[in-house]
XYZ file of N, CA and C in Angstrom:
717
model
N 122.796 103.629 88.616
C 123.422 102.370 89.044
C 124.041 102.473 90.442
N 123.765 103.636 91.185
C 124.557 103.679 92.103
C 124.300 102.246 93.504
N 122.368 102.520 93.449
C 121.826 101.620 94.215
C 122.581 99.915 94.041
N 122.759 99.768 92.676
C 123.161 98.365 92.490
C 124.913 98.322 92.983
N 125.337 99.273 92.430
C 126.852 99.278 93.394
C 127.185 98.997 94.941
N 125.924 99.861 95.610
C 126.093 99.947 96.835
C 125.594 98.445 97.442
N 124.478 97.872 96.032
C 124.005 96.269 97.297
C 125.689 95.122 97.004
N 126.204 95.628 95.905
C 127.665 94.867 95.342
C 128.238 94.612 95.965
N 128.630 96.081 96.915
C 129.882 96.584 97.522
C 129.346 96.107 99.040
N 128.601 96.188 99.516
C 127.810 95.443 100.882
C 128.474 93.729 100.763
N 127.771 93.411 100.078
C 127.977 91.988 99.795
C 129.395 91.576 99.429
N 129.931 92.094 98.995
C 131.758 91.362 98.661
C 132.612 92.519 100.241
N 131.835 93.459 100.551
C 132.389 93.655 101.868
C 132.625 92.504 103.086
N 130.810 92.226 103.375
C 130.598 91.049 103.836
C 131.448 89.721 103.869
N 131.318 89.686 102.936
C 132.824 88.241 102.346
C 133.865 88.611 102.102
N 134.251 90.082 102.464
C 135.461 89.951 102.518
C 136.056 90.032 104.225
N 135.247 90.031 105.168
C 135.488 89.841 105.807
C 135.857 88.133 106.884
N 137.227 88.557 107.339
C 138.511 87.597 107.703
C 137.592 86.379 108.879
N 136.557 87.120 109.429
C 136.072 86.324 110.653
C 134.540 85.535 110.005
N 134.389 85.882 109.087
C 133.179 84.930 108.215
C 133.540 84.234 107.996
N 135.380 84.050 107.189
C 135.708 82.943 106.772
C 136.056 81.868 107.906
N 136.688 82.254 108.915
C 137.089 82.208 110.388
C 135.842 80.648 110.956
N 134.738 81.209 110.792
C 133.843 80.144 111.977
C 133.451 79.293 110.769
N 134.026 79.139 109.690
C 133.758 77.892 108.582
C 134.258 76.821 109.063
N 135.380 77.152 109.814
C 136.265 75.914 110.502
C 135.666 74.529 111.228
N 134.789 75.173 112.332
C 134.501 74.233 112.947
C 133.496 73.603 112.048
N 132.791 73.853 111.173
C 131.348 73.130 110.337
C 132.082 72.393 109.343
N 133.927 72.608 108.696
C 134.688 71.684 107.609
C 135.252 71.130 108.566
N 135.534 70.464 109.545
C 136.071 69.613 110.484
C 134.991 68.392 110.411
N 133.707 68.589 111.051
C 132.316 68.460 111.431
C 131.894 67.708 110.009
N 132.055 67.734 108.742
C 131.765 67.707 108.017
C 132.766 66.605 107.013
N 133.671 67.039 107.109
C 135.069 66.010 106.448
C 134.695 65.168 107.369
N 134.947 64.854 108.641
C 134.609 63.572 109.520
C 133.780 63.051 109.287
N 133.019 63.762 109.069
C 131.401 62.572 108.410
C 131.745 62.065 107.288
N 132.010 62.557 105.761
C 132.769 61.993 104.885
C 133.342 60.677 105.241
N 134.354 61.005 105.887
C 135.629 59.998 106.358
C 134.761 58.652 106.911
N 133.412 58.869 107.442
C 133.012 58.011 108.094
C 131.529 57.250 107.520
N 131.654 57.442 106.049
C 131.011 57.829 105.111
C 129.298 58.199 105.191
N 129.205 59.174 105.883
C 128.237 59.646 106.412
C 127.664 60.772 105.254
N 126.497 61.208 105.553
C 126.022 62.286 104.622
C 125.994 63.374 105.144
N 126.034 64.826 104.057
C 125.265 66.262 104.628
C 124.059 66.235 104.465
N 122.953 66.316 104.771
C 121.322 66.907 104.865
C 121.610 68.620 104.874
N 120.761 68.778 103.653
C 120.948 70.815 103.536
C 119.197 71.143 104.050
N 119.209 71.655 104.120
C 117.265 71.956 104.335
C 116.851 73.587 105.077
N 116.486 74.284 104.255
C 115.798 75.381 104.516
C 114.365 75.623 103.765
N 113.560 76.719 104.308
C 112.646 76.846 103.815
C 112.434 77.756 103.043
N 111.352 77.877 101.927
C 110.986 79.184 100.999
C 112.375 79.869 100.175
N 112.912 81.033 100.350
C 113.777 81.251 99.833
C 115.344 80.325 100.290
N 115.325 79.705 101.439
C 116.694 79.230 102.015
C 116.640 77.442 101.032
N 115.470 76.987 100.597
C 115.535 76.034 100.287
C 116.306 75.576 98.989
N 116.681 77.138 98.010
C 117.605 77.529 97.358
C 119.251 77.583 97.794
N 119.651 77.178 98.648
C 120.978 76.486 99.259
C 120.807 75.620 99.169
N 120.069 74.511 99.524
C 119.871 73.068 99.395
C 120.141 72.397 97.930
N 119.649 73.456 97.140
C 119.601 72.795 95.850
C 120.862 73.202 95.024
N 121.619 74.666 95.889
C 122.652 75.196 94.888
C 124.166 74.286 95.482
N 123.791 73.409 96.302
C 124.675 72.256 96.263
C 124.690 70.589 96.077
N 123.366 70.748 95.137
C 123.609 69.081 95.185
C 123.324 68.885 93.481
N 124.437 67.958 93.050
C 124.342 67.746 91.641
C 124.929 68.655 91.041
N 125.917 69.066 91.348
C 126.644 70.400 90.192
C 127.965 69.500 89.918
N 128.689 70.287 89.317
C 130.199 70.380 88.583
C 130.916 71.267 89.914
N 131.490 70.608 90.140
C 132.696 71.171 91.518
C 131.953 70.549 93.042
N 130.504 69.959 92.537
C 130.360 69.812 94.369
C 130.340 68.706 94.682
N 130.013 68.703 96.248
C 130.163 67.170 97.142
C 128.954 66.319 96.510
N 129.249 64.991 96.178
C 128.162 63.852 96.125
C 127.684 63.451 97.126
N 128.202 63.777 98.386
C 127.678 63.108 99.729
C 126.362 64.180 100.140
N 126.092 65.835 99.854
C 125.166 66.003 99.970
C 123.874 65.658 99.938
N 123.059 65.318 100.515
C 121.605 65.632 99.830
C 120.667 66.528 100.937
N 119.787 67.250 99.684
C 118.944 67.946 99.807
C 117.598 67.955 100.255
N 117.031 68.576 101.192
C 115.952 67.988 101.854
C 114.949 68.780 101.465
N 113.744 68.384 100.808
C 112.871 69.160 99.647
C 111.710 68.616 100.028
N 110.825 69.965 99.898
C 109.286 69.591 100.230
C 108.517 70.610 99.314
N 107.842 70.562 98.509
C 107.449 71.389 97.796
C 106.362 72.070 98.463
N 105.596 71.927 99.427
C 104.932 72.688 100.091
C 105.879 73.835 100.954
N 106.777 73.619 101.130
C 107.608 74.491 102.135
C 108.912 75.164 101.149
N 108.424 74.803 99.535
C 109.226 76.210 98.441
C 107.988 77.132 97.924
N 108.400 77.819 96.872
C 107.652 79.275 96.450
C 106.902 78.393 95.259
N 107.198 77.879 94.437
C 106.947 77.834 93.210
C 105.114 77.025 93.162
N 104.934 76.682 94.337
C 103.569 75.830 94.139
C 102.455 77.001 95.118
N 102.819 77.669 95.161
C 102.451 79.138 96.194
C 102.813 79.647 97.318
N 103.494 80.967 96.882
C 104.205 81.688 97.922
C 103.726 81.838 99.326
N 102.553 82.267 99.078
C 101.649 82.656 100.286
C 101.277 81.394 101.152
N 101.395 80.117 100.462
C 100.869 79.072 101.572
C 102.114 78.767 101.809
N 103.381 78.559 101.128
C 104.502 78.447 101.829
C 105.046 79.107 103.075
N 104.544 80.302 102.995
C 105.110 81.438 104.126
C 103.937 81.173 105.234
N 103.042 80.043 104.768
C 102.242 80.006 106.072
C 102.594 78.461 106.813
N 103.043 78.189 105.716
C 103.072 76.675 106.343
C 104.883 76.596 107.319
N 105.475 77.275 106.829
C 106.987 77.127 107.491
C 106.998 77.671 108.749
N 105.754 78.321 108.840
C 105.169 78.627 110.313
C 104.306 77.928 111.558
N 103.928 76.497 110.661
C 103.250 75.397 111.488
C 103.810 74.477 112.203
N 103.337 74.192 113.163
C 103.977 73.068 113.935
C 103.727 72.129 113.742
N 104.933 70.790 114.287
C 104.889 69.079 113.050
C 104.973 68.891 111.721
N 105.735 70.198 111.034
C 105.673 69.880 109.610
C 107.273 69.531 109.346
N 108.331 69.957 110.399
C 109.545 69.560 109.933
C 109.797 68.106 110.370
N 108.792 67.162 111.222
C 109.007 66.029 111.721
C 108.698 64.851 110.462
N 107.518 65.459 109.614
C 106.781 65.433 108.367
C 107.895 65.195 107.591
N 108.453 66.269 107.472
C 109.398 66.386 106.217
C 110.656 65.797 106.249
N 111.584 65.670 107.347
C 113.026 64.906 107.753
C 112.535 63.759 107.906
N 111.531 63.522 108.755
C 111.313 61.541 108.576
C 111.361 60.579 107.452
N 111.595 61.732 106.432
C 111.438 60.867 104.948
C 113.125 60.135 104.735
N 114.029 61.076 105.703
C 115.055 60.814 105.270
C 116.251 59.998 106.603
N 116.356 59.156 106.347
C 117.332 58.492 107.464
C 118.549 59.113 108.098
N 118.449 60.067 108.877
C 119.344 60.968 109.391
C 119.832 60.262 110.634
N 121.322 59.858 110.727
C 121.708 59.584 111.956
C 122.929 59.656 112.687
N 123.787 59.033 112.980
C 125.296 59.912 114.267
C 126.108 60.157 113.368
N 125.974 59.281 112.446
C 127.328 59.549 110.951
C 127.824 60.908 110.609
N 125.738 61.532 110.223
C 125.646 62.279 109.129
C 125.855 63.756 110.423
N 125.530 64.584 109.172
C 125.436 66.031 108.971
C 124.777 66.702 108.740
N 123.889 67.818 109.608
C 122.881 68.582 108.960
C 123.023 69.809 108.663
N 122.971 70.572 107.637
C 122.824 72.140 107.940
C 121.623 72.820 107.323
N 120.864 73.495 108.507
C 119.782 73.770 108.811
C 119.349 75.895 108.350
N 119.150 75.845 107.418
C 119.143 77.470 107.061
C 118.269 78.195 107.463
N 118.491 78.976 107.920
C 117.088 80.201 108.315
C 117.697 81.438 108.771
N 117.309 82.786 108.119
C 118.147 83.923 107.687
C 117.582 84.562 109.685
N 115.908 84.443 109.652
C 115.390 85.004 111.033
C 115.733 83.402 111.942
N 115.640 82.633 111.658
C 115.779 81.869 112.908
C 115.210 81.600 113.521
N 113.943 82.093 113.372
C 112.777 81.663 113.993
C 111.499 80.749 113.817
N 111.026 80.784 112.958
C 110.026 79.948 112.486
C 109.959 78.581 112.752
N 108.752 78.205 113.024
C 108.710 76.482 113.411
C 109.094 75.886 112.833
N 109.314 75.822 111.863
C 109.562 74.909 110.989
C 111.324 74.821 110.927
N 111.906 75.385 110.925
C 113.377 75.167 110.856
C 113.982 75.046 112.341
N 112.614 75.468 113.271
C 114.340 75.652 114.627
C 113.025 73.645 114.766
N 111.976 73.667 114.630
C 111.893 71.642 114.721
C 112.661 71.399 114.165
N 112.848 71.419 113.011
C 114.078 70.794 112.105
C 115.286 70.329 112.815
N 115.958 71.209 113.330
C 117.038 71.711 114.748
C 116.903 70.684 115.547
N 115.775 70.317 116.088
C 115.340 69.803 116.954
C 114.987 68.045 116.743
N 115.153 67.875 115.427
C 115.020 66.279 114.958
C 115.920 65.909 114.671
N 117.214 67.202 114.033
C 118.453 66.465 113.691
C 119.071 66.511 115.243
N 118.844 67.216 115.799
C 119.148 66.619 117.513
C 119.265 65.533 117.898
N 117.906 64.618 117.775
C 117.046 63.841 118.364
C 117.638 62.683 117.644
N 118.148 63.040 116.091
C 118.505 61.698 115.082
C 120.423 61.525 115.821
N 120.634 61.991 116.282
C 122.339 62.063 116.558
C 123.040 62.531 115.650
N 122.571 63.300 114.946
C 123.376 64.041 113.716
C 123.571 65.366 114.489
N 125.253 65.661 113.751
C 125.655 67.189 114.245
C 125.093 68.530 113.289
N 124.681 69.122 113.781
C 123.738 70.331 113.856
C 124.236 71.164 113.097
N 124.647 72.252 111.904
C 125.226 73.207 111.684
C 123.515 74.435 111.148
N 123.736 75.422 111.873
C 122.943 76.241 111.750
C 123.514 77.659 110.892
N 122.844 77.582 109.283
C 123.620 78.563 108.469
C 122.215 80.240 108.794
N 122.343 80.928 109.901
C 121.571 82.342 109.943
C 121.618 83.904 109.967
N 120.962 84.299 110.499
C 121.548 85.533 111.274
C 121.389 86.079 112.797
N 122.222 85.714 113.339
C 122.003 86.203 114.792
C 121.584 87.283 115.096
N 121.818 88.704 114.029
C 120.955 89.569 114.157
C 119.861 89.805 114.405
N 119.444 89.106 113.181
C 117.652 89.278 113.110
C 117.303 88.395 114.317
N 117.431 87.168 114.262
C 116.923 86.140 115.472
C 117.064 87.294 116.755
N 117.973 87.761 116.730
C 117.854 88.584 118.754
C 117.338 89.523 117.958
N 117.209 90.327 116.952
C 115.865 91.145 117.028
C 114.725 90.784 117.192
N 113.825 89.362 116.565
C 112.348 89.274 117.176
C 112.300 88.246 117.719
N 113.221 87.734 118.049
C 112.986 86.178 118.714
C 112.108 86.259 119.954
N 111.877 87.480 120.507
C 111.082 88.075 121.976
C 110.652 86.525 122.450
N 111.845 85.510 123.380
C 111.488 85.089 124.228
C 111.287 83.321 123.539
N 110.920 83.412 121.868
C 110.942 82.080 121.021
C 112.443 81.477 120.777
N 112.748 80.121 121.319
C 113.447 79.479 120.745
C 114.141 79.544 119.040
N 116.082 79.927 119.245
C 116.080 80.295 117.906
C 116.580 78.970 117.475
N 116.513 79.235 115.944
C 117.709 77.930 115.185
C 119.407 78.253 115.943
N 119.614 79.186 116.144
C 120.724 79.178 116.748
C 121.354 79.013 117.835
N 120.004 78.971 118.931
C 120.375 78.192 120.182
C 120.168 76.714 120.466
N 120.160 76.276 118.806
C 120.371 74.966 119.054
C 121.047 73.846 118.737
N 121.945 75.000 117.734
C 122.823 74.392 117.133
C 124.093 74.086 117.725
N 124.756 72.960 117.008
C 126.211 72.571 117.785
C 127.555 73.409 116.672
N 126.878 74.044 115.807
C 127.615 74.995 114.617
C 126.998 75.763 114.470
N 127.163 77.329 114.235
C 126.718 78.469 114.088
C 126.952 79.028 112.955
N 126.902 79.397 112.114
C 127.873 80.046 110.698
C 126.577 81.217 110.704
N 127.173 81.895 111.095
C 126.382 83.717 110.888
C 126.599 84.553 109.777
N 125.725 85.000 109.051
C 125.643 85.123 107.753
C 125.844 86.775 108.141
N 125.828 87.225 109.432
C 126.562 88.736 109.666
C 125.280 89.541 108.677
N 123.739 89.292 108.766
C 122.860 89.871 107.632
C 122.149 90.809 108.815
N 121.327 91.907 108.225
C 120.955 92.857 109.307
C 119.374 92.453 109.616
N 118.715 92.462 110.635
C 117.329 92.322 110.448
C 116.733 92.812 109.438
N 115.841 91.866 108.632
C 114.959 91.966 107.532
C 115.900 91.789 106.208
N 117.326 91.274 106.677
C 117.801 90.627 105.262
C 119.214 91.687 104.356
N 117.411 93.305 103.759
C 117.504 93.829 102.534
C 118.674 94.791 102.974
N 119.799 95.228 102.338
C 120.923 95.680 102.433
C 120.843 97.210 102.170
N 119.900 97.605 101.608
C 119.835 98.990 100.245
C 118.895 99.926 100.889
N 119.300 101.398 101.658
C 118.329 101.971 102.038
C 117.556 103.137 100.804
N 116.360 102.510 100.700
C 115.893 103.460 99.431
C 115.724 104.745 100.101
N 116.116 105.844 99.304
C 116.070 107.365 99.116
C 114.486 108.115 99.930
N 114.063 108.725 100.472
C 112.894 108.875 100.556
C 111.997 107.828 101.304
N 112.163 106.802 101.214
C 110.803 105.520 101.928
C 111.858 105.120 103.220
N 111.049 104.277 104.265
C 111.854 103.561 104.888
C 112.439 101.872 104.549
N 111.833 101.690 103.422
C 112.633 100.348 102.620
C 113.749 100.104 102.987
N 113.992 99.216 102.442
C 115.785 98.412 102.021
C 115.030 97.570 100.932
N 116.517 97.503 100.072
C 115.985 96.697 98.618
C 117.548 95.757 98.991
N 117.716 94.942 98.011
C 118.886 93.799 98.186
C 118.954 92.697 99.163
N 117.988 92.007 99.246
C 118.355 90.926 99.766
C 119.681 90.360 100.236
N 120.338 90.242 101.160
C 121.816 89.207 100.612
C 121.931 88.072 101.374
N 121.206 87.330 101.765
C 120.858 86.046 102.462
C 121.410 84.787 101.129
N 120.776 84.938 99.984
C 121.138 83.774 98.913
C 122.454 83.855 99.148
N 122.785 85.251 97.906
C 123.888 85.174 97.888
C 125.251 85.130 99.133
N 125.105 85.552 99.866
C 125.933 85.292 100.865
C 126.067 83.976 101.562
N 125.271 83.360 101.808
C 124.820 82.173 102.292
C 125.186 80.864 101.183
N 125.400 81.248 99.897
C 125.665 80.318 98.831
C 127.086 80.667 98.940
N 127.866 81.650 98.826
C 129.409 81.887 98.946
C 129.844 80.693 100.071
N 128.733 81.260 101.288
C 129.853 80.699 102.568
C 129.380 79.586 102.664
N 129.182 78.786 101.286
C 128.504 77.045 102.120
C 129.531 76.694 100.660
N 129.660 77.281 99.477
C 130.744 76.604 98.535
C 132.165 76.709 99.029
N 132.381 77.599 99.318
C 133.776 77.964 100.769
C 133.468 76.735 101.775
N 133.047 76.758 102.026
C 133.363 75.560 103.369
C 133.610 74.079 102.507
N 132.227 73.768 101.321
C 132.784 72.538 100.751
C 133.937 72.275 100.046
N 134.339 73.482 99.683
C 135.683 73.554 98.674
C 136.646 72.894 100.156
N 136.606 73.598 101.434
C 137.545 73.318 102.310
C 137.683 71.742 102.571
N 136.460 71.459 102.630
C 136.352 70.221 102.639
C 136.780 69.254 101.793
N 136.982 69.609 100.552
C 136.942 68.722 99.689
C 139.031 68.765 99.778
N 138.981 69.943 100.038
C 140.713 70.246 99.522
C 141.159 69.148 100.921
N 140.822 69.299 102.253
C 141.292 68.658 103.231
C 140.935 66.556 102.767
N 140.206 66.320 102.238
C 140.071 65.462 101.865
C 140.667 65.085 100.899
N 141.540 65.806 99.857
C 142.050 65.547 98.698
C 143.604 64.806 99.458
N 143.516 65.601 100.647
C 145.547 64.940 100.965
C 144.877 63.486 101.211
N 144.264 62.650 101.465
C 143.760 61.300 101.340
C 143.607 60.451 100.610
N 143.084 61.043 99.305
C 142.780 60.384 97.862
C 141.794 61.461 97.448
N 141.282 61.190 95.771
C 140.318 61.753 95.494
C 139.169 62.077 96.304
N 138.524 63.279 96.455
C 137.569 63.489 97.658
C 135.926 63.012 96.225
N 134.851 62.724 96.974
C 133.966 62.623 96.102
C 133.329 63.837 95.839
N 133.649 64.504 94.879
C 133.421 65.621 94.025
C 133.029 64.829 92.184
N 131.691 65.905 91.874
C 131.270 65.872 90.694
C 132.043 67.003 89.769
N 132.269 66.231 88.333
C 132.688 66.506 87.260
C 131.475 67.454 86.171
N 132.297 68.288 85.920
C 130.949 68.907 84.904
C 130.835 67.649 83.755
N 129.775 67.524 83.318
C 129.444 66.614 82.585
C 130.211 66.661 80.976
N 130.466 68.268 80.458
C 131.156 68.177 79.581
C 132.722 67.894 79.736
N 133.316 67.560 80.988
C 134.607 67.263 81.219
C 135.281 66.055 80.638
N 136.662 65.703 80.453
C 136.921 64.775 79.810
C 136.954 63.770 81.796
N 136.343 62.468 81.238
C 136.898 61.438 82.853
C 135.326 61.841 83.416
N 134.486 62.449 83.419
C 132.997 63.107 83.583
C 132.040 61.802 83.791
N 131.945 61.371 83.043
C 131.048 60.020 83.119
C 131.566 59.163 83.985
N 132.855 58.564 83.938
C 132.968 57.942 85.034
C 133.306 58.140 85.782
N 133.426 58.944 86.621
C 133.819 59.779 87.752
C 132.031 60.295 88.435
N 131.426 60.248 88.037
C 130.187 60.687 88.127
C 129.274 59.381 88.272
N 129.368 58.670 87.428
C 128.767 57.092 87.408
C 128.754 56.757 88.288
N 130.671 56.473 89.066
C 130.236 56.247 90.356
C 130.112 56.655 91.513
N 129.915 57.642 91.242
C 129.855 58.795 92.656
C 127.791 58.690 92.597
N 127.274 58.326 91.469
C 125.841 57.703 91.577
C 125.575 56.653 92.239
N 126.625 56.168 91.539
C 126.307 54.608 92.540
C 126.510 54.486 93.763
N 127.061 55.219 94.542
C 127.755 55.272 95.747
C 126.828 55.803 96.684
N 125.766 56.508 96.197
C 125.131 56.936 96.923
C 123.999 57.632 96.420
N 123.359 56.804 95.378
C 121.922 56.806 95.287
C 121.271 56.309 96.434
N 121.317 54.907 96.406
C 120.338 54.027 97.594
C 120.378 55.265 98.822
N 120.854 55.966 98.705
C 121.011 57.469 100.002
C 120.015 58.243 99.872
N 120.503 58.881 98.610
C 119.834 59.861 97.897
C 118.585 60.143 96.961
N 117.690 60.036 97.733
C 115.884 60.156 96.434
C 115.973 60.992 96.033
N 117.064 62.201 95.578
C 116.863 62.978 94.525
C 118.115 62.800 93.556
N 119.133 61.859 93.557
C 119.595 61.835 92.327
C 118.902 60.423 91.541
């Protein structure tokens, strides 16, 4: 068990560090204002990042103003291998955000662990173009490791939140091979985006109730939820 200790102890190192929590600031400012102005978040990453998108919209504790920007060609589950080819094509993030009315109100945050790929730094580049403020959740590491000279997601963002991950992600140097095993892109990247909405939601609470979902088995659940549907379906094509 030692290997699994050591990807543990990486990862709650990571978050426990004071300056991760630190640059959440400017993206819960950025973000409550849109609220306030009843604007939306847009989440959207690709392949494995498209798993942030979804680990905030529709839960028990999170924002209703999210939504999630989903393309099933650009997740794993309909095939890995054409996904990892397609998040590499050009005109597919113009494809995929045009579905959704993004504009000066709202909010985007745009995931990509390398930062590179066409498909997320266009993305970058439409929530630009729509007047929505930019938050780019990556790693500056990896991006200045192969970016050789390509435009990153992070030089284009008007928010940065650095996920502090090492090139190629995997945390765990195996014994003998030149591997790394442990991923910590999800998990880290899911900490520091429920941390920021929690901030959000708490800075919004000195106002009135912030729109936050109820677990469904809660007592007040249904209606508290009812209309946090109603409020922003006609928004949202996935609730």
């Amino acid at each position: 068990m030692n290997t699994a200790r050591a990807c543990l102890a990486d990862i709650a190192r990571r978050l426990a560090d004071p300056a991760l929590a630190d640059q959440l600031s400017p993206a819960v400012e950025a973000v409550a204002a849109s609220v306030r102005a009843d604007g939306l978040t847009y989440v959207f990453g690709t392949g494995h990042s498209h798993l942030l998108a979804l680990e905030l919209h529709f839960r028990a504790g999170g924002p209703a103003y999210v939504v999630p920007v989903l393309d099933p060609s650009l997740m794993l589950h309909d095939g890995a291998l054409a996904s990892t080819t397609r998040e590499r094509e050009s005109g597919v993030a113009a494809e995929v955000l045009g579905r959704y009315p993004l504009g000066p109100r709202d909010v985007a945050i745009v995931i990509s662990n390398s930062g590179v790929n066409a498909v997320p730094v266009e993305a970058a580049r439409h929530v630009k173009a729509a007047g929505a403020i930019l938050i780019a959740l990556t790693s500056r590491a990896y991006s200045e490791a192969i970016a050789q000279g390509r435009p990153t997601l992070a030089s284009l963002a008007d928010i940065i939140i650095d996920n502090g991950l090492p090139p190629g992600d995997a945390l765990v140097p195996l014994p003998g091979t030149e591997l790394r095993a442990g991923p910590g892109s999800t998990a880290i990247g899911a900490a520091l985006l429920q941390a920021m909405f929690a901030e959000v939601a708490a800075r919004l609470a000195r106002e009135g109730p912030p729109p936050i979902y109820l677990s469904a088995n809660m007592p007040g659940a249904e209606d508290n939820n009812r209309g946090l549907v109603e409020r922003y379906r006609a928004r949202n094509p996935h609730l």
